Amino acid sequence: MAAVRTSSEITFNRVAIVAVLLVTIIFLAPIYWIASTAFKPRNLATTIPPTVVFQPEISPFVKLFTKRSQLRSPPSPEEYAAAPWWERVVFNGGEKIVRDGKGQVQWSGYPSRFMNSLIVAITSTVLAVGMGTFTAYGFSRFKVKGEADLLFFILSTRMLPPVVVAIPMFLMYRAVGLNDSHVGLIILYTAFNLSFSVWLMKGFMDEIPKEYEEAALVDGYTRMEAFFKIVLPEAATGIAATAVFCFITAWNEYAFALIMTSRRAQTAPPFIPSQVGAGLPDWTVIAAGTFLFLLPVAIFTFLLRNHLLRGMSFGAIRK
Amino acid sequence: MATTMITTLDRSSRAAARGLSDISIRNLFIIPTILFLIVFNIFPLIYSLGYSFTDFRASTSAAANFVGLQNYRDLLSDPYVWSNFAITAKYVIISVAGQLLVGFGVAMLLNRDIPLKGLLTTLLLLPMMLSMAVVGLFWKLLYDPSFGIINYALGLGTFEWLSNPKMALYAVALTDIWMWSPFVMLLSLAGLSAVPKHLYEAAAIDRAGPFYTFFRITLPLVAPILMIAVIFRTMEAFKTFDLAYILTSQPTAELISIRLYKMAFQEWQTGRSCALAYIVLIMVLAITNIYVKYLNKVKER
């Protein structure tokens, strides 16, 4: 902009700043609503006008992790007094925690789905980034016949609609017994993220000056040693960023998980919507489950902020 | 495409005698990935190509009968499938146009000295990183006619969004615009920050008006990157499944992926769904091809 600013420009700048703040508030409102509903007592979750100020409660999270049933009559004072604090908050909401014959608390389906999400996302990320780093180095440093075509092939596998791939995979998995298994989902997510990690890592590899390795080769390193001792440490930031992207993609994935898993290996994204059944859903519990599920991604987004651009464009656009 | 090739070693040199040769390292690094992708992406597609010529149903143990091109003929003459494609096209246009307007608009607003700009940008980018399925589910509460905050904020009373055949598709597109405008914004910001400042200074000296400056300087220079955003979002919007499947069951919002899912996993018309999958696949590959060509063109500059 011109060095001298007219008063109209300054006014416009102020208006723009106000507009940006307004847009940010609108964009964050749904996320804020999830977070606040996760701490509301059930009767305040669906009020008109919406409840904004309230006494935050932990009960949605207790309910999220346990099996509950409706209380027919209020608990006796002794029962209430003997109950631990987390059971009392459930009593307060007119429900009780289901226990088995030995008095053990029955868990809801959520913790195991959350664990499944962690297992599948972490394993597939490690595999995809590991293989992707090697392949990206190969494409970055050596002459490969038909390189452009191969890279297009690699990218196009990522572009396939999940349902298209899922139909034959479902049949094949059924034939070999991989349906509803961690291994099956890990393979799918690895294949899905591998193409992404090759493209992204190639961009990072291209930025490492090849003179580093050449100097190492002259110093008597083998190519392998040069790769592990010179290139990998230089690529560490890129590897970390790629890994976080792969993790988020696998963590968020829904269609494959919906089709390929039903119970044992089910991840959280198909599980959370399945909890909204007939009747009035308890939105505070759904919000609590959503909140816990979104938390890691929100944290990672802040860590990744400087790499978001290249990650979202397959490394095509760099700052 | 710029190939950075490292100086190849003289085969008879001492360096080449140490360890693996460059060629074997290259093969060792690249071939496993290609094989993995062929086995888990291409092989299944060949498998389903075979099924697309049969009347196979995965829910029965009856053997598959070869029916030739019957599935393709039936699908291409099925008005329901065509209406699914039309709905998808409408959805793609609404949501990509909305994302372009909102994303580029916010980027224009953000492209100045603003206190806490970095923090605001990161916060604005948050929606696109979240899980479509899980956040989409929560939008059901936001859209709820009797106690949703959208109707309350806009003063719409008990206006039906998701259970209204006329509004369902727009409601899904609106959520998609919320999720993905940040993506267009991110790319636009990169494009805007790359416009050389001296062009604006020259325009100011020439007393060019804001409209002239925008249409003659800003827009042409940002256009290539906006184009990337548009093609990429078109591709993704065309494949949309999660969001629409979770938010609504209105037939007016039945995108092609949802039709495909229902055909394959609810009606168990496996053979026919494989054929439909192939029709969709060819369309996606065509858009992908355009995208990659464009990426390479932009990269070369």
Coordinates of C-alpha atoms in Angstrom, one line a residue:
Chain A
M1 CA 0.0 0.0 0.0
A2 CA 1.0 3.6 -0.5
A3 CA 3.2 5.0 2.3
V4 CA 0.8 7.9 2.9
R5 CA -2.5 6.7 4.1
T6 CA -5.7 8.7 3.5
S7 CA -8.3 8.9 6.3
S8 CA -10.7 6.8 4.2
E9 CA -8.1 4.0 4.0
I10 CA -7.7 4.1 7.8
T11 CA -11.4 3.9 8.3
F12 CA -11.6 1.0 5.9
N13 CA -8.9 -0.8 7.7
R14 CA -10.8 -0.4 11.0
V15 CA -14.0 -1.7 9.4
A16 CA -12.1 -4.7 8.0
I17 CA -10.7 -5.5 11.4
V18 CA -14.1 -5.5 13.0
A19 CA -15.4 -7.7 10.1
V20 CA -12.6 -10.2 10.6
L21 CA -13.4 -10.4 14.3
L22 CA -17.1 -10.9 13.5
V23 CA -16.3 -13.7 11.0
T24 CA -14.0 -15.4 13.4
I25 CA -16.7 -15.4 16.1
I26 CA -19.3 -16.9 13.6
F27 CA -16.8 -19.5 12.4
L28 CA -16.0 -20.5 16.0
A29 CA -19.5 -20.5 17.3
P30 CA -20.3 -24.1 16.4
I31 CA -17.1 -25.3 18.0
Y32 CA -17.8 -23.2 21.1
W33 CA -21.3 -24.7 21.2
I34 CA -19.9 -28.2 21.2
A35 CA -17.5 -27.4 24.0
S36 CA -20.1 -25.6 26.1
T37 CA -22.7 -28.3 25.6
A38 CA -20.3 -30.9 26.8
F39 CA -20.3 -29.3 30.3
K40 CA -24.0 -28.6 30.6
P41 CA -26.6 -30.4 32.7
R42 CA -28.9 -32.2 30.3
N43 CA -31.9 -30.0 30.8
L44 CA -30.0 -26.9 29.7
A45 CA -28.7 -28.4 26.5
T46 CA -31.9 -27.8 24.5
T47 CA -33.5 -24.7 25.8
I48 CA -35.0 -21.7 24.1
P49 CA -33.5 -19.2 24.4
P50 CA -30.2 -21.1 24.3
T51 CA -28.4 -21.3 27.7
V52 CA -25.1 -19.4 27.5
V53 CA -24.3 -18.9 31.2
F54 CA -24.5 -22.0 33.4
Q55 CA -22.8 -23.8 36.2
P56 CA -20.4 -26.2 34.3
E57 CA -20.8 -29.9 35.1
I58 CA -18.6 -32.9 34.6
S59 CA -21.6 -35.3 34.4
P60 CA -21.7 -35.5 30.6
F61 CA -18.2 -37.1 30.7
V62 CA -19.2 -39.5 33.4
K63 CA -22.2 -40.5 31.4
L64 CA -20.1 -40.8 28.2
F65 CA -17.9 -43.5 29.8
T66 CA -20.5 -45.5 31.6
K67 CA -23.6 -47.5 30.8
R68 CA -26.7 -46.0 32.5
S69 CA -30.3 -46.7 33.0
Q70 CA -33.3 -44.5 34.0
L71 CA -34.0 -44.3 37.7
R72 CA -37.5 -45.4 38.5
S73 CA -37.4 -44.0 42.0
P74 CA -34.8 -41.7 43.5
P75 CA -32.0 -43.5 45.4
S76 CA -32.3 -43.9 49.1
P77 CA -30.3 -41.3 51.1
E78 CA -27.9 -44.1 52.3
E79 CA -27.4 -45.2 48.8
Y80 CA -26.8 -41.7 47.7
A81 CA -24.4 -41.0 50.5
A82 CA -22.4 -44.1 49.9
A83 CA -22.0 -43.4 46.2
P84 CA -18.8 -41.8 44.9
W85 CA -19.0 -38.3 43.5
W86 CA -19.1 -39.5 39.9
E87 CA -22.1 -41.7 40.6
R88 CA -23.9 -38.9 42.4
V89 CA -23.8 -36.6 39.4
V90 CA -25.5 -39.3 37.4
F91 CA -28.1 -39.8 40.2
N92 CA -28.7 -36.0 40.0
G93 CA -29.6 -36.4 36.4
G94 CA -32.3 -39.0 37.2
E95 CA -30.2 -42.0 36.0
K96 CA -28.0 -44.7 37.6
I97 CA -24.8 -46.4 36.4
V98 CA -25.4 -50.0 35.4
R99 CA -23.2 -52.5 37.4
D100 CA -22.7 -56.2 36.8
G101 CA -23.4 -58.9 39.5
K102 CA -20.1 -58.2 41.2
G103 CA -20.8 -54.5 41.5
Q104 CA -18.4 -53.6 38.7
V105 CA -19.2 -50.4 36.8
Q106 CA -20.2 -51.2 33.2
W107 CA -18.3 -49.2 30.6
S108 CA -20.1 -47.6 27.6
G109 CA -18.9 -48.3 24.1
Y110 CA -17.0 -45.0 23.9
P111 CA -13.6 -45.8 25.5
S112 CA -13.0 -48.9 23.4
R113 CA -13.9 -46.9 20.2
F114 CA -11.5 -44.2 21.2
M115 CA -8.8 -46.7 21.8
N116 CA -9.5 -48.3 18.4
S117 CA -9.2 -44.8 16.8
L118 CA -5.8 -44.3 18.5
I119 CA -4.5 -47.7 17.5
V120 CA -5.5 -47.5 13.9
A121 CA -4.5 -43.9 13.4
I122 CA -1.1 -44.2 15.0
T123 CA -0.1 -47.4 13.4
S124 CA -1.2 -46.4 9.9
T125 CA 0.6 -43.0 10.3
V126 CA 3.9 -44.7 11.2
L127 CA 3.6 -47.0 8.2
A128 CA 2.6 -44.4 5.7
V129 CA 5.2 -41.8 6.8
G130 CA 7.9 -44.4 7.0
M131 CA 7.4 -45.8 3.5
G132 CA 6.5 -42.3 2.2
T133 CA 9.8 -40.9 3.4
F134 CA 11.9 -43.5 1.6
T135 CA 9.9 -43.2 -1.6
A136 CA 10.0 -39.4 -1.6
Y137 CA 13.8 -39.6 -1.3
G138 CA 13.9 -42.0 -4.2
F139 CA 11.8 -39.7 -6.4
S140 CA 13.6 -36.6 -5.2
R141 CA 17.2 -37.7 -5.8
F142 CA 17.2 -40.3 -8.5
K143 CA 16.2 -40.3 -12.1
V144 CA 13.0 -42.4 -12.3
K145 CA 11.6 -43.4 -15.7
G146 CA 8.1 -42.0 -16.2
E147 CA 8.4 -40.1 -12.9
A148 CA 5.5 -37.7 -13.7
D149 CA 3.2 -40.6 -14.5
L150 CA 4.2 -42.6 -11.4
L151 CA 3.6 -39.5 -9.2
F152 CA 0.2 -39.0 -10.9
F153 CA -0.6 -42.7 -10.3
I154 CA 0.4 -42.3 -6.6
L155 CA -1.8 -39.2 -6.2
S156 CA -4.8 -40.6 -8.0
T157 CA -5.0 -43.5 -5.6
R158 CA -5.8 -40.9 -2.9
M159 CA -8.4 -39.2 -5.0
L160 CA -10.6 -42.2 -5.4
P161 CA -14.0 -41.8 -3.6
P162 CA -13.8 -44.0 -0.5
V163 CA -17.1 -45.8 -1.2
V164 CA -15.7 -46.8 -4.7
V165 CA -12.7 -48.5 -3.1
A166 CA -14.7 -49.8 -0.2
I167 CA -17.0 -52.1 -2.3
P168 CA -14.2 -54.4 -3.6
M169 CA -12.2 -54.1 -0.4
F170 CA -15.2 -55.2 1.6
L171 CA -15.6 -58.3 -0.5
M172 CA -11.9 -59.1 -0.4
Y173 CA -11.7 -58.6 3.4
R174 CA -14.8 -60.8 3.9
A175 CA -13.1 -63.5 1.9
V176 CA -9.9 -63.4 4.1
G177 CA -11.6 -62.5 7.4
L178 CA -10.2 -59.0 7.7
N179 CA -13.6 -57.3 8.2
D180 CA -14.0 -55.5 11.5
S181 CA -10.3 -55.9 12.3
H182 CA -7.7 -53.4 13.2
V183 CA -5.3 -54.8 10.6
G184 CA -7.8 -54.3 7.8
L185 CA -8.5 -50.7 8.7
I186 CA -4.8 -50.0 9.2
I187 CA -4.0 -51.3 5.7
L188 CA -6.7 -49.1 4.2
Y189 CA -5.6 -46.0 6.0
T190 CA -1.9 -46.7 5.2
A191 CA -2.7 -47.0 1.5
F192 CA -4.8 -43.8 1.7
N193 CA -2.1 -41.8 3.5
L194 CA 0.9 -43.2 1.7
S195 CA 0.2 -41.3 -1.5
F196 CA -0.2 -38.1 0.5
S197 CA 2.9 -38.7 2.4
V198 CA 5.0 -39.3 -0.7
W199 CA 3.8 -36.1 -2.3
L200 CA 4.3 -34.0 0.8
M201 CA 7.7 -35.6 1.7
K202 CA 9.0 -35.1 -1.8
G203 CA 8.5 -31.4 -1.4
F204 CA 10.4 -31.4 1.8
M205 CA 13.2 -33.6 0.3
D206 CA 13.6 -31.4 -2.7
E207 CA 14.4 -28.5 -0.3
I208 CA 17.3 -30.3 1.3
P209 CA 20.4 -29.4 -0.7
K210 CA 21.8 -32.4 -2.4
E211 CA 25.3 -31.0 -1.7
Y212 CA 25.0 -32.1 1.9
E213 CA 24.9 -35.8 0.8
E214 CA 27.5 -35.3 -1.9
A215 CA 29.9 -33.9 0.7
A216 CA 29.1 -36.9 2.9
L217 CA 29.7 -39.3 0.0
V218 CA 33.1 -37.7 -0.6
D219 CA 33.9 -38.1 3.1
G220 CA 33.4 -41.9 2.8
Y221 CA 29.8 -42.4 3.8
T222 CA 27.8 -44.9 1.8
R223 CA 24.6 -43.6 0.3
M224 CA 22.6 -45.4 3.0
E225 CA 24.6 -43.8 5.7
A226 CA 24.2 -40.4 4.1
F227 CA 20.5 -40.9 4.0
F228 CA 20.1 -41.9 7.6
K229 CA 22.7 -39.6 9.1
I230 CA 22.4 -36.5 6.9
V231 CA 19.0 -36.4 5.1
L232 CA 16.7 -37.8 7.8
P233 CA 17.7 -35.3 10.5
E234 CA 17.4 -32.5 8.0
A235 CA 13.9 -33.7 7.0
A236 CA 12.8 -34.1 10.7
T237 CA 10.4 -31.1 10.6
G238 CA 8.9 -32.3 7.3
I239 CA 8.4 -35.8 8.7
A240 CA 6.7 -34.5 11.8
A241 CA 4.4 -32.3 9.8
T242 CA 3.5 -35.1 7.4
A243 CA 2.9 -37.5 10.3
V244 CA 0.5 -35.1 12.0
F245 CA -1.4 -34.7 8.7
C246 CA -1.6 -38.4 8.2
F247 CA -2.8 -38.9 11.8
I248 CA -5.5 -36.3 11.4
T249 CA -6.8 -37.9 8.2
A250 CA -6.9 -41.4 9.7
W251 CA -8.4 -40.1 12.9
N252 CA -11.2 -38.2 11.1
E253 CA -12.0 -40.9 8.5
Y254 CA -15.6 -42.0 8.4
A255 CA -16.7 -43.9 5.3
F256 CA -14.2 -46.8 5.4
A257 CA -14.7 -47.2 9.1
L258 CA -18.5 -47.2 8.7
I259 CA -18.3 -50.0 6.0
M260 CA -15.4 -52.1 7.2
T261 CA -16.0 -52.1 11.0
S262 CA -19.0 -52.9 13.1
R263 CA -18.0 -53.4 16.7
R264 CA -14.6 -55.0 17.6
A265 CA -12.5 -52.6 15.5
Q266 CA -15.0 -49.7 15.2
T267 CA -13.4 -46.3 15.5
A268 CA -15.1 -43.2 17.0
P269 CA -16.4 -41.4 13.9
P270 CA -19.0 -44.1 13.0
F271 CA -19.7 -44.8 16.6
I272 CA -20.6 -41.3 17.8
P273 CA -23.4 -40.7 15.2
S274 CA -24.7 -44.2 15.9
Q275 CA -25.5 -43.1 19.4
V276 CA -28.1 -40.7 18.1
G277 CA -30.9 -43.3 17.9
A278 CA -34.6 -42.9 18.0
G279 CA -36.1 -40.5 20.6
L280 CA -34.5 -37.5 22.2
P281 CA -30.8 -37.9 22.2
D282 CA -28.8 -36.7 25.2
W283 CA -26.9 -34.0 23.4
T284 CA -24.6 -33.3 26.4
V285 CA -23.2 -36.8 26.1
I286 CA -22.7 -36.5 22.3
A287 CA -21.1 -33.2 22.9
A288 CA -18.8 -34.7 25.5
G289 CA -17.8 -37.5 23.1
T290 CA -17.3 -35.0 20.3
F291 CA -15.3 -32.7 22.5
L292 CA -12.8 -35.4 23.5
F293 CA -12.6 -36.6 20.0
L294 CA -11.9 -33.2 18.5
L295 CA -9.4 -32.1 21.2
P296 CA -6.3 -33.8 19.8
V297 CA -7.0 -32.4 16.3
A298 CA -7.4 -28.9 17.7
I299 CA -4.1 -29.1 19.5
F300 CA -2.3 -30.5 16.4
T301 CA -3.8 -27.7 14.3
F302 CA -2.0 -25.2 16.5
L303 CA 1.3 -27.1 16.3
L304 CA 1.0 -27.4 12.5
R305 CA -0.1 -23.9 11.8
N306 CA 3.0 -23.0 9.8
H307 CA 2.7 -26.1 7.6
L308 CA -1.1 -26.1 7.0
L309 CA -0.7 -24.5 3.6
R310 CA 1.6 -27.0 2.0
G311 CA -0.1 -29.9 3.7
M312 CA -3.5 -29.0 2.4
S313 CA -2.2 -28.5 -1.1
F314 CA -0.1 -31.7 -1.3
G315 CA 3.1 -29.7 -1.0
A316 CA 2.3 -27.9 -4.2
I317 CA 2.2 -24.5 -2.7
R318 CA 5.0 -23.4 -0.3
K319 CA 5.3 -20.2 1.6
Chain B
M1 CA 8.7 -30.8 -13.4
A2 CA 12.1 -29.9 -12.0
T3 CA 14.1 -33.0 -11.3
T4 CA 16.9 -32.6 -8.8
M5 CA 19.3 -35.4 -9.8
I6 CA 22.3 -36.1 -7.8
T7 CA 25.6 -36.6 -9.5
T8 CA 25.7 -40.3 -10.3
L9 CA 28.7 -42.1 -9.2
D10 CA 31.3 -43.6 -11.5
R11 CA 30.6 -47.3 -11.3
S12 CA 34.3 -48.2 -11.0
S13 CA 35.0 -45.6 -8.3
R14 CA 35.7 -46.5 -4.7
A15 CA 32.5 -44.7 -3.6
A16 CA 30.4 -46.9 -5.8
A17 CA 32.0 -50.0 -4.4
R18 CA 30.8 -49.1 -0.9
G19 CA 27.3 -50.3 0.0
L20 CA 24.4 -50.6 -2.3
S21 CA 24.4 -49.0 -5.7
D22 CA 22.3 -46.0 -6.3
I23 CA 20.0 -48.0 -8.6
S24 CA 19.3 -50.6 -6.1
I25 CA 18.7 -48.0 -3.4
R26 CA 16.3 -46.2 -5.7
N27 CA 14.4 -49.5 -6.4
L28 CA 14.4 -50.5 -2.7
F29 CA 12.9 -47.1 -1.8
I30 CA 10.3 -46.8 -4.5
I31 CA 9.1 -50.3 -5.5
P32 CA 7.6 -51.3 -2.2
T33 CA 5.3 -48.3 -2.2
I34 CA 4.2 -48.8 -5.8
L35 CA 3.5 -52.4 -5.1
F36 CA 1.6 -51.6 -1.9
L37 CA -0.6 -49.2 -3.8
I38 CA -1.1 -51.6 -6.7
V39 CA -2.2 -54.4 -4.3
F40 CA -4.5 -52.3 -2.1
N41 CA -5.8 -49.7 -4.6
I42 CA -5.5 -51.0 -8.1
F43 CA -6.1 -54.7 -7.6
P44 CA -9.5 -54.2 -5.8
L45 CA -10.5 -52.0 -8.7
I46 CA -9.8 -54.7 -11.2
Y47 CA -11.7 -57.1 -9.0
S48 CA -14.7 -54.9 -9.0
L49 CA -14.5 -54.2 -12.7
G50 CA -15.1 -58.0 -13.1
Y51 CA -18.1 -57.8 -10.8
S52 CA -19.5 -54.8 -12.6
F53 CA -20.4 -57.2 -15.5
T54 CA -22.3 -59.6 -13.3
D55 CA -25.6 -59.7 -11.3
F56 CA -23.6 -60.6 -8.1
R57 CA -25.2 -59.9 -4.8
A58 CA -22.9 -60.1 -1.8
S59 CA -25.8 -60.9 0.6
T60 CA -26.6 -64.2 -1.0
S61 CA -24.4 -67.2 -1.7
A62 CA -25.8 -67.5 -5.3
A63 CA -23.1 -67.6 -7.9
A64 CA -22.6 -64.5 -10.0
N65 CA -23.9 -64.6 -13.6
F66 CA -22.2 -62.7 -16.4
V67 CA -24.6 -60.1 -17.7
G68 CA -22.3 -58.1 -20.0
L69 CA -23.0 -54.4 -20.1
Q70 CA -26.5 -54.7 -18.7
N71 CA -25.6 -52.9 -15.4
Y72 CA -24.1 -50.0 -17.3
R73 CA -27.1 -49.8 -19.6
D74 CA -29.5 -49.9 -16.8
L75 CA -27.7 -47.3 -14.7
L76 CA -27.3 -44.9 -17.6
S77 CA -31.0 -45.1 -18.4
D78 CA -32.1 -44.9 -14.8
P79 CA -33.7 -41.5 -14.1
Y80 CA -33.0 -41.8 -10.4
V81 CA -29.3 -42.2 -10.9
W82 CA -29.3 -39.2 -13.2
S83 CA -31.2 -37.2 -10.6
N84 CA -28.5 -38.2 -8.1
F85 CA -25.9 -36.8 -10.5
A86 CA -27.9 -33.6 -10.9
I87 CA -28.2 -33.2 -7.1
T88 CA -24.5 -33.8 -6.8
A89 CA -23.7 -31.2 -9.5
K90 CA -26.0 -28.7 -7.8
Y91 CA -24.3 -29.4 -4.5
V92 CA -20.8 -29.0 -5.9
I93 CA -21.7 -25.6 -7.5
I94 CA -23.4 -24.2 -4.4
S95 CA -20.8 -25.3 -2.0
V96 CA -17.7 -24.5 -4.1
A97 CA -19.1 -21.1 -5.1
G98 CA -19.9 -20.4 -1.4
Q99 CA -16.5 -21.4 -0.3
L100 CA -14.8 -19.3 -3.0
L101 CA -16.8 -16.2 -2.0
V102 CA -16.4 -16.6 1.7
G103 CA -12.9 -17.8 1.7
F104 CA -11.5 -15.2 -0.7
G105 CA -13.6 -12.5 1.0
V106 CA -12.2 -13.3 4.4
A107 CA -8.7 -13.5 2.9
M108 CA -9.0 -10.0 1.4
L109 CA -10.1 -8.7 4.9
L110 CA -7.2 -10.5 6.6
N111 CA -4.6 -9.3 4.1
R112 CA -3.5 -6.3 6.1
D113 CA -1.9 -5.5 9.4
I114 CA -4.2 -6.8 12.1
P115 CA -3.3 -7.4 15.7
L116 CA -3.1 -11.1 16.5
K117 CA -3.3 -12.0 12.8
G118 CA -1.5 -15.3 13.2
L119 CA -3.8 -16.4 16.0
L120 CA -7.0 -15.3 14.1
T121 CA -5.9 -17.2 11.0
T122 CA -5.2 -20.4 12.9
L123 CA -8.6 -20.2 14.7
L124 CA -10.3 -19.6 11.3
L125 CA -8.6 -22.7 9.9
L126 CA -9.9 -25.0 12.7
P127 CA -13.2 -26.1 11.1
M128 CA -11.5 -27.8 8.1
M129 CA -9.2 -29.9 10.3
L130 CA -12.1 -31.5 12.2
S131 CA -13.9 -34.7 11.4
M132 CA -16.7 -34.1 8.9
A133 CA -18.8 -36.9 10.3
V134 CA -18.5 -36.0 14.0
V135 CA -18.8 -32.2 13.6
G136 CA -21.5 -32.7 11.0
L137 CA -23.5 -34.7 13.5
F138 CA -23.4 -31.8 15.9
W139 CA -24.8 -29.4 13.2
K140 CA -28.0 -31.4 13.5
L141 CA -28.4 -29.8 16.9
L142 CA -27.6 -26.4 15.5
Y143 CA -30.2 -26.8 12.7
D144 CA -32.8 -28.2 15.0
P145 CA -36.1 -26.4 14.3
S146 CA -37.3 -26.0 17.9
F147 CA -34.1 -25.5 19.9
G148 CA -31.3 -25.0 17.4
I149 CA -29.2 -21.9 17.8
I150 CA -29.3 -21.1 14.0
N151 CA -33.0 -20.5 14.0
Y152 CA -32.7 -18.6 17.3
A153 CA -29.9 -16.4 16.0
L154 CA -31.6 -15.7 12.7
G155 CA -35.0 -15.3 14.3
L156 CA -36.5 -18.0 12.0
G157 CA -38.9 -19.5 14.5
T158 CA -39.3 -23.2 13.9
F159 CA -38.0 -23.2 10.3
E160 CA -37.2 -26.7 9.1
W161 CA -33.7 -27.2 7.6
L162 CA -32.7 -30.8 7.4
S163 CA -36.2 -32.5 7.2
N164 CA -37.3 -30.0 4.6
P165 CA -36.9 -31.5 1.1
K166 CA -36.3 -28.0 -0.3
M167 CA -33.7 -26.9 2.2
A168 CA -31.8 -30.1 3.1
L169 CA -29.3 -29.8 0.3
Y170 CA -28.7 -26.1 1.0
A171 CA -28.2 -26.9 4.7
V172 CA -25.6 -29.6 3.9
A173 CA -23.9 -27.1 1.5
L174 CA -23.9 -24.4 4.2
T175 CA -22.2 -26.7 6.7
D176 CA -19.7 -27.7 4.0
I177 CA -19.1 -24.0 3.3
W178 CA -18.4 -23.5 7.0
M179 CA -15.9 -26.3 7.0
W180 CA -14.1 -25.6 3.8
S181 CA -14.1 -21.8 3.3
P182 CA -11.0 -21.8 5.5
F183 CA -9.2 -23.9 2.9
V184 CA -9.9 -21.3 0.1
M185 CA -8.9 -18.6 2.6
L186 CA -5.6 -20.3 3.3
L187 CA -4.7 -20.6 -0.3
S188 CA -5.9 -17.1 -1.1
L189 CA -3.8 -15.6 1.6
A190 CA -0.8 -17.3 0.2
G191 CA -1.7 -15.9 -3.2
L192 CA -2.4 -12.4 -1.9
S193 CA 0.9 -12.2 0.1
A194 CA 2.8 -13.1 -3.1
V195 CA 1.5 -10.1 -5.0
P196 CA 4.4 -7.7 -5.3
K197 CA 3.8 -4.5 -3.2
H198 CA 5.3 -2.2 -5.8
L199 CA 2.4 -3.0 -8.2
Y200 CA 0.0 -1.5 -5.6
E201 CA 2.3 1.5 -5.1
A202 CA 2.4 2.1 -8.8
A203 CA -1.4 1.9 -9.0
A204 CA -1.7 4.4 -6.1
I205 CA 0.7 6.8 -7.9
D206 CA -1.5 6.5 -11.0
R207 CA -4.5 7.2 -8.8
A208 CA -6.1 4.0 -9.8
G209 CA -9.4 3.3 -7.9
P210 CA -9.9 0.3 -5.6
F211 CA -12.0 -1.5 -8.2
Y212 CA -9.4 -1.0 -10.9
T213 CA -6.7 -2.2 -8.6
F214 CA -8.6 -5.3 -7.5
F215 CA -9.7 -6.4 -11.0
R216 CA -6.4 -5.5 -12.8
I217 CA -3.8 -6.4 -10.2
T218 CA -5.1 -8.5 -7.3
L219 CA -7.4 -10.9 -9.1
P220 CA -5.3 -11.8 -12.1
L221 CA -2.3 -12.5 -9.9
V222 CA -4.3 -14.6 -7.4
A223 CA -6.3 -16.4 -10.0
P224 CA -3.9 -19.4 -10.5
I225 CA -4.0 -20.3 -6.8
L226 CA -7.7 -19.7 -6.6
M227 CA -8.1 -22.1 -9.5
I228 CA -6.2 -24.8 -7.6
A229 CA -8.5 -24.3 -4.7
V230 CA -11.6 -24.5 -6.9
I231 CA -10.5 -27.7 -8.7
F232 CA -9.5 -29.3 -5.4
R233 CA -12.7 -28.4 -3.7
T234 CA -14.8 -29.5 -6.7
M235 CA -13.1 -32.9 -6.5
E236 CA -13.8 -33.2 -2.8
A237 CA -17.3 -31.9 -3.0
F238 CA -18.1 -34.4 -5.8
K239 CA -17.1 -37.2 -3.5
T240 CA -18.9 -35.9 -0.4
F241 CA -20.4 -38.7 1.6
D242 CA -20.0 -38.2 5.4
L243 CA -21.6 -34.9 5.8
A244 CA -24.7 -35.5 3.7
Y245 CA -25.2 -39.0 4.9
I246 CA -25.1 -38.0 8.6
L247 CA -27.1 -34.8 8.3
T248 CA -30.1 -35.8 6.3
S249 CA -32.0 -38.7 4.8
Q250 CA -34.0 -36.5 2.4
P251 CA -34.0 -37.9 -1.2
T252 CA -33.5 -34.4 -2.5
A253 CA -30.1 -34.4 -0.8
E254 CA -29.0 -37.9 -2.0
L255 CA -25.6 -37.3 -3.5
I256 CA -24.1 -39.9 -5.8
S257 CA -21.8 -41.4 -3.1
I258 CA -24.8 -41.9 -0.9
R259 CA -26.7 -43.7 -3.7
L260 CA -23.6 -45.8 -4.3
Y261 CA -23.4 -46.7 -0.6
K262 CA -27.0 -47.6 -0.4
M263 CA -26.9 -49.7 -3.6
A264 CA -23.8 -51.6 -2.4
F265 CA -24.4 -52.0 1.4
Q266 CA -28.1 -51.7 1.9
E267 CA -29.7 -53.1 -1.2
W268 CA -26.7 -55.4 -1.7
Q269 CA -26.8 -55.0 -5.5
T270 CA -23.1 -55.6 -5.6
G271 CA -22.6 -56.1 -9.3
R272 CA -24.6 -53.0 -10.2
S273 CA -22.9 -50.9 -7.6
C274 CA -19.5 -51.9 -9.0
A275 CA -20.7 -50.5 -12.3
L276 CA -21.8 -47.3 -10.8
A277 CA -18.6 -47.1 -8.9
Y278 CA -16.8 -47.2 -12.2
I279 CA -18.8 -44.5 -13.7
V280 CA -18.0 -42.3 -10.7
L281 CA -14.4 -43.3 -10.8
I282 CA -13.9 -42.2 -14.4
M283 CA -15.4 -38.8 -13.6
V284 CA -13.1 -38.4 -10.6
L285 CA -10.1 -39.4 -12.6
A286 CA -10.9 -36.8 -15.2
I287 CA -11.1 -34.0 -12.6
T288 CA -7.9 -35.3 -10.9
N289 CA -6.1 -35.2 -14.2
I290 CA -7.0 -31.6 -14.7
Y291 CA -5.9 -30.9 -11.1
V292 CA -2.5 -32.5 -11.4
K293 CA -1.8 -30.9 -14.8
Y294 CA -2.7 -27.5 -13.3
L295 CA -0.5 -28.2 -10.2
N296 CA 2.5 -29.0 -12.3
K297 CA 1.9 -25.9 -14.4
V298 CA 1.8 -23.7 -11.3
K299 CA 4.8 -25.5 -9.7
E300 CA 6.9 -24.8 -12.7
R301 CA 6.7 -21.1 -12.2

